[in-house]
Amino acid sequence: MVSTESLHEQALESVGSRIVSGEIPPGSVLTPEGLGISRTVLRECLRVLEALGLVQARRRRGTVVQDRSEWQVLDPRVIAWRLAGPDRIAALGNLSELRMAIEPVAARLASTRATPEQCGALTEAIVGMAATQRAADHGEYLAYDQAFHRTLLEASGNPGFRALSRAVVEALSGRTVHALMPHTANPEAIRLHEEVAAAVRAGDGAKAEAAMRAIVEEADAAVQALGEKT
């Protein structure tokens, strides 16, 4: 027997992804009958969707799908649903722009704020990336890559950057989950990760920022190339 929690999660994934993909457009009124979901399960699902800005309960109308401008676009769930939808490349482009705005600055800040433990974590992540670079489209490489970027944003000491680490991690995950990563990692990208870590350890903010900017620009170029193929 499927648990109520599982039914709720399935409903949430189904309705959320359909809204984000545009299958259920803004202005639509959500009902149990229209979605084929029990009233109890849908009620719990809508609480989460409303918190994400995807829907809004309106007096005398019911629960209505919101325009994209109201969505919590940096929430990992919303990011995952966008990356699973038809505008995947546009979503990756948006996330690349976000990363270009924050990660180079985070690297510069980390050069003066990173703890010895965080420096060690950066090095450990790079060692893992290098060891798994011939399977860059698999989960193990992804885990090391995510650990590097999460640690760097935390090492910036900026609470806002730390909060955005979840969005960056989800963006990295999306490239792997949807088969957008090459099987073998770009050696230059790994070298640049090493350069960032070395500059952070040395307290060289300018070098850390420049190397991180090169990383996110390389990632953005890869996204743009994917867009040209579609």
Coordinates of C-alpha atoms in Angstrom, one line a residue:
M1 CA 0.0 0.0 0.0
V2 CA 1.4 3.4 -1.0
S3 CA 1.8 5.7 2.0
T4 CA 0.0 9.1 2.2
E5 CA 3.4 10.8 2.2
S6 CA 4.4 9.0 -1.0
L7 CA 1.1 10.0 -2.6
H8 CA 1.7 13.6 -1.6
E9 CA 5.2 13.6 -3.1
Q10 CA 4.0 12.0 -6.3
A11 CA 1.2 14.6 -6.6
L12 CA 3.6 17.5 -5.8
E13 CA 6.1 16.3 -8.5
S14 CA 3.3 15.8 -11.1
V15 CA 1.5 19.1 -10.5
G16 CA 4.6 21.2 -10.0
S17 CA 6.4 20.0 -13.1
R18 CA 3.2 20.5 -15.2
I19 CA 2.9 24.0 -14.0
V20 CA 6.6 24.9 -14.6
S21 CA 6.6 23.3 -18.0
G22 CA 3.6 25.3 -19.0
E23 CA 1.3 22.3 -19.4
I24 CA -0.9 23.9 -16.8
P25 CA -0.8 27.6 -17.7
P26 CA -1.1 30.7 -15.5
G27 CA -4.7 31.5 -14.6
S28 CA -5.7 27.8 -14.5
V29 CA -7.9 26.8 -11.5
L30 CA -6.7 23.6 -9.8
T31 CA -9.3 21.1 -8.7
P32 CA -9.1 17.5 -7.5
E33 CA -11.3 16.5 -10.4
G34 CA -9.2 18.2 -13.1
L35 CA -6.0 16.8 -11.8
G36 CA -7.2 13.3 -10.9
I37 CA -6.0 13.7 -7.3
S38 CA -7.9 13.2 -4.1
R39 CA -8.9 16.3 -2.2
T40 CA -6.8 15.5 0.8
V41 CA -3.6 14.8 -1.1
L42 CA -4.1 17.9 -3.3
R43 CA -4.6 20.1 -0.3
E44 CA -1.2 19.1 1.1
C45 CA 0.4 19.5 -2.3
L46 CA -1.0 23.0 -2.8
R47 CA 0.5 24.2 0.5
V48 CA 3.9 23.5 -0.9
L49 CA 3.2 24.9 -4.3
E50 CA 1.8 28.1 -2.7
A51 CA 5.0 28.5 -0.7
L52 CA 6.9 28.2 -3.9
G53 CA 4.8 30.9 -5.5
L54 CA 3.4 28.6 -8.2
V55 CA -0.2 28.9 -7.0
Q56 CA -2.3 31.2 -5.0
A57 CA -5.6 30.6 -3.2
R58 CA -8.1 33.3 -4.3
R59 CA -11.4 34.0 -2.7
R60 CA -14.4 32.8 -4.8
R61 CA -12.1 31.4 -7.5
G62 CA -10.2 28.6 -5.7
T63 CA -6.5 27.9 -6.2
V64 CA -5.0 29.6 -9.3
V65 CA -1.7 29.1 -11.1
Q66 CA 0.5 32.1 -10.8
D67 CA 2.6 33.9 -13.5
R68 CA 6.3 33.0 -13.6
S69 CA 7.2 36.3 -12.1
E70 CA 5.7 35.1 -8.8
W71 CA 7.7 31.8 -8.6
Q72 CA 10.5 31.2 -6.2
V73 CA 12.8 30.5 -9.1
L74 CA 15.9 29.8 -6.9
D75 CA 14.2 27.1 -4.9
P76 CA 15.8 23.7 -5.8
R77 CA 12.4 22.1 -6.6
V78 CA 11.5 24.8 -9.1
I79 CA 15.0 24.6 -10.7
A80 CA 14.7 20.9 -11.0
W81 CA 11.3 21.2 -12.6
R82 CA 12.5 23.8 -15.1
L83 CA 15.5 21.7 -16.0
A84 CA 13.2 18.8 -16.6
G85 CA 10.9 20.8 -18.9
P86 CA 11.0 22.2 -22.5
D87 CA 12.9 25.4 -21.6
R88 CA 15.9 23.5 -20.0
I89 CA 18.5 25.3 -22.0
A90 CA 17.0 28.7 -21.1
A91 CA 16.9 27.7 -17.5
L92 CA 20.6 26.6 -17.6
G93 CA 21.4 30.0 -19.2
N94 CA 19.7 31.9 -16.4
L95 CA 21.6 29.9 -13.8
S96 CA 24.9 30.4 -15.6
E97 CA 24.2 34.2 -15.4
L98 CA 23.5 33.9 -11.7
R99 CA 26.7 31.9 -11.2
M100 CA 28.8 34.5 -13.1
A101 CA 27.4 37.2 -10.8
I102 CA 28.1 35.5 -7.5
E103 CA 30.8 32.8 -7.7
P104 CA 33.8 34.9 -8.8
V105 CA 33.0 37.3 -5.9
A106 CA 32.6 34.4 -3.5
A107 CA 36.0 33.1 -4.5
R108 CA 37.6 36.5 -3.8
L109 CA 35.9 36.7 -0.4
A110 CA 36.9 33.1 0.4
S111 CA 40.5 34.0 0.0
T112 CA 40.4 36.1 3.2
R113 CA 37.6 34.2 5.0
A114 CA 38.0 30.5 4.3
T115 CA 38.9 28.3 7.3
P116 CA 41.6 25.6 7.2
E117 CA 38.8 23.0 7.2
Q118 CA 37.2 24.6 4.2
C119 CA 40.5 24.9 2.3
G120 CA 40.9 21.2 3.0
A121 CA 37.4 20.4 1.7
L122 CA 38.1 22.3 -1.5
T123 CA 41.3 20.3 -2.1
E124 CA 39.5 17.0 -1.3
A125 CA 36.8 17.8 -3.8
I126 CA 39.3 18.6 -6.5
V127 CA 41.2 15.3 -5.9
G128 CA 37.8 13.5 -6.2
M129 CA 37.0 15.3 -9.5
A130 CA 40.4 14.4 -10.9
A131 CA 40.0 10.8 -9.9
T132 CA 36.6 10.5 -11.6
Q133 CA 37.1 12.9 -14.6
R134 CA 36.7 10.0 -17.1
A135 CA 33.1 9.5 -15.8
A136 CA 32.1 13.2 -15.5
D137 CA 28.6 12.4 -16.5
H138 CA 28.1 10.1 -13.5
G139 CA 27.0 10.8 -9.9
E140 CA 30.4 10.4 -8.2
Y141 CA 32.0 13.2 -10.2
L142 CA 28.9 15.3 -9.7
A143 CA 29.1 14.9 -5.9
Y144 CA 32.7 16.1 -5.8
D145 CA 31.9 19.1 -8.1
Q146 CA 28.9 20.0 -6.0
A147 CA 31.0 19.8 -2.8
F148 CA 33.6 22.2 -4.3
H149 CA 31.1 24.9 -5.2
R150 CA 29.0 24.5 -2.1
T151 CA 32.2 24.8 0.1
L152 CA 33.4 27.8 -1.8
L153 CA 30.1 29.7 -1.4
E154 CA 30.0 28.8 2.3
A155 CA 33.7 29.9 2.6
S156 CA 32.7 33.4 1.3
G157 CA 31.3 34.1 4.7
N158 CA 28.3 35.8 3.1
P159 CA 25.0 34.4 4.3
G160 CA 23.3 35.3 1.0
F161 CA 25.9 33.5 -1.1
R162 CA 25.6 30.5 1.3
A163 CA 21.8 30.4 0.7
L164 CA 22.3 30.5 -3.1
S165 CA 24.5 27.4 -2.9
R166 CA 21.4 25.2 -3.1
A167 CA 20.5 26.7 -6.5
V168 CA 24.1 26.2 -7.8
V169 CA 24.2 22.6 -6.6
E170 CA 20.8 21.9 -8.3
A171 CA 22.1 23.5 -11.5
L172 CA 25.1 21.2 -11.5
S173 CA 22.9 18.3 -10.8
G174 CA 20.6 19.2 -13.7
R175 CA 23.4 19.0 -16.3
T176 CA 24.2 15.4 -15.2
V177 CA 20.6 14.2 -14.7
H178 CA 19.6 15.3 -18.1
A179 CA 22.7 14.0 -19.9
L180 CA 24.2 17.4 -20.7
M181 CA 27.7 16.7 -19.3
P182 CA 30.5 15.2 -21.4
H183 CA 31.6 11.7 -20.4
T184 CA 35.2 13.0 -19.8
A185 CA 35.6 16.3 -17.9
N186 CA 37.4 19.2 -19.6
P187 CA 41.0 19.0 -18.1
E188 CA 41.2 22.8 -18.2
A189 CA 38.1 23.1 -16.0
I190 CA 39.7 20.8 -13.4
R191 CA 42.9 22.8 -13.6
L192 CA 41.0 26.0 -13.0
H193 CA 39.3 24.5 -9.9
E194 CA 42.8 23.7 -8.6
E195 CA 43.8 27.3 -9.3
V196 CA 40.9 28.6 -7.3
A197 CA 41.6 26.4 -4.4
A198 CA 45.3 27.3 -4.5
A199 CA 44.5 31.0 -4.7
V200 CA 42.1 30.8 -1.7
R201 CA 44.7 29.0 0.4
A202 CA 47.3 31.7 -0.6
G203 CA 44.9 34.6 0.2
D204 CA 45.2 35.8 -3.4
G205 CA 41.7 37.3 -4.0
A206 CA 42.3 38.6 -7.5
K207 CA 43.6 35.2 -8.8
A208 CA 40.8 33.3 -7.1
E209 CA 38.2 35.6 -8.6
A210 CA 39.7 35.4 -12.1
A211 CA 40.0 31.6 -12.1
M212 CA 36.4 31.2 -10.8
R213 CA 35.2 33.6 -13.5
A214 CA 36.9 31.4 -16.1
I215 CA 35.2 28.3 -14.7
V216 CA 31.7 29.8 -14.9
E217 CA 32.3 31.3 -18.3
E218 CA 33.4 27.9 -19.6
A219 CA 30.3 26.4 -18.2
D220 CA 28.1 29.1 -19.8
A221 CA 29.8 28.6 -23.1
A222 CA 29.0 24.9 -22.9
V223 CA 25.3 25.8 -22.3
Q224 CA 25.3 28.3 -25.2
A225 CA 26.7 25.5 -27.5
L226 CA 23.9 23.2 -26.4
G227 CA 21.4 25.9 -27.2
E228 CA 22.8 26.3 -30.7
K229 CA 22.3 22.5 -31.3
T230 CA 18.6 22.5 -30.3

